[in-house]
């Protein structure tokens, strides 16, 4: 039986997998101790749960040592700690950072914050598919450059960057490399050694884990960022505050499940996404794919419907939870900066819809989505034609 509404916004967040929720439950009522309370068994049990989770997460991303994982409240905090913390730590060595126009606001606004403090940032452009030009990256690196921050995969248009190539360039030029890997970890192969990352951010709630917990990977020989939070000195002094034990346990469980099921899930989700796209272009004309046709996250589909406004379309798709632009920018009436960066006109940007297919979507749901979107677009285009004719008369 088809249950409505249908959730197709898995880049904004994901449903916590029931297996994850189950793993978290004992941490609320049984192992509820503070992991910093080493003097009693409650604290030691909680600490053991956290350290098991740390080892598991470290292993999942190819880290050499569990201590390379620093728990945070999510990817936003991890991005801030990496970008601002590394810039502050190395301010005597340089004052220049490089990032990309399509990064998440957590990275872009951290860079703006640093600019107000006297740092300079270069924000590299991207091509029509959302890819950056590696030659431009090389040319932008100077002897004052401290850090390069390039995301693994874009949350809006799904474009996957060649971060292994970015990492190789950074290593060769002696510049530190941070990647916001939030949309990649658990979904596509991701290994910090392969990409030679010094820092990597990711978060549990994009991989069927709970909200409010994430991590920053810090390579063991990389410079330590300056902490952005003062307090009791938890997480090797890099992130003070009592650890979110249930969240951390759920985070590890969520990533374990992602890795166990990744290959079959990647194939299944990609097939659903491809079917959604085929179904839409099979019945509608005037569709533009935003982003890359092939180097793209398996669950991501971002398309513009000619002569249809996103807000009107979303309003008539009451049974479908999809997004226009990015979730973080839906309050603002400005066109998506990511779509503008790939050269989309305002009109194309204001007619874009992002579909995020995920673990809990079924083939039946995709067929329903195709049907309702086709009906809504056809209806909106017809009423627009009528209005235009009325206007002529
Ligand atoms: C969701 C997201 C973030 C923010 O993560 P939070 O854990 O919600 O702070 C950062 N970067 C990317 C690419 C994201 O998709």
PDB file of C-alpha atoms and ligand atoms in Angstrom, residues 11-12 73-77 79 104 106 151 153 155 180 182-183 203 205-206, ligand 1:
ATOM      1  CA  UNK A  11      19.649  15.383   0.759  1.00  0.00           C
ATOM      2  CA  UNK A  12      18.036  17.618   3.385  1.00  0.00           C
ATOM      3  CA  UNK A  73      27.201  18.453  16.646  1.00  0.00           C
ATOM      4  CA  UNK A  74      27.144  17.919  12.867  1.00  0.00           C
ATOM      5  CA  UNK A  75      28.806  18.849   9.613  1.00  0.00           C
ATOM      6  CA  UNK A  76      28.235  22.578  10.073  1.00  0.00           C
ATOM      7  CA  UNK A  77      30.304  22.540  13.237  1.00  0.00           C
ATOM      8  CA  UNK A  79      33.248  22.621   8.690  1.00  0.00           C
ATOM      9  CA  UNK A 104      27.771  24.423   1.563  1.00  0.00           C
ATOM     10  CA  UNK A 106      28.917  26.288   6.443  1.00  0.00           C
ATOM     11  CA  UNK A 151      33.303  19.204  -1.013  1.00  0.00           C
ATOM     12  CA  UNK A 153      29.584  15.821  -3.547  1.00  0.00           C
ATOM     13  CA  UNK A 155      23.890  18.475  -1.914  1.00  0.00           C
ATOM     14  CA  UNK A 180      33.018  18.413   3.279  1.00  0.00           C
ATOM     15  CA  UNK A 182      28.653  14.957   4.103  1.00  0.00           C
ATOM     16  CA  UNK A 183      26.778  13.828   0.996  1.00  0.00           C
ATOM     17  CA  UNK A 203      27.166  14.058   9.676  1.00  0.00           C
ATOM     18  CA  UNK A 205      21.521  12.574   9.717  1.00  0.00           C
ATOM     19  CA  UNK A 206      22.352  12.391   6.000  1.00  0.00           C
TER      20      UNK A 206
HETATM   21  C1  LIG B   1      23.652  18.844   5.380  1.00  0.00           C
HETATM   22  C2  LIG B   1      24.987  19.332   4.990  1.00  0.00           C
HETATM   23  C3  LIG B   1      25.786  20.046   5.892  1.00  0.00           C
HETATM   24  C4  LIG B   1      25.294  20.430   7.275  1.00  0.00           C
HETATM   25  O1  LIG B   1      25.240  19.333   8.114  1.00  0.00           O
HETATM   26  P1  LIG B   1      24.563  19.480   9.583  1.00  0.00           P
HETATM   27  O2  LIG B   1      24.935  18.222  10.265  1.00  0.00           O
HETATM   28  O3  LIG B   1      23.098  19.606   9.327  1.00  0.00           O
HETATM   29  O4  LIG B   1      25.145  20.673  10.220  1.00  0.00           O
HETATM   30  C5  LIG B   1      27.034  20.441   5.490  1.00  0.00           C
HETATM   31  N1  LIG B   1      27.497  20.152   4.267  1.00  0.00           N
HETATM   32  C6  LIG B   1      26.766  19.460   3.369  1.00  0.00           C
HETATM   33  C7  LIG B   1      27.329  19.152   2.026  1.00  0.00           C
HETATM   34  C8  LIG B   1      25.480  19.032   3.691  1.00  0.00           C
HETATM   35  O5  LIG B   1      24.762  18.362   2.800  1.00  0.00           O
END
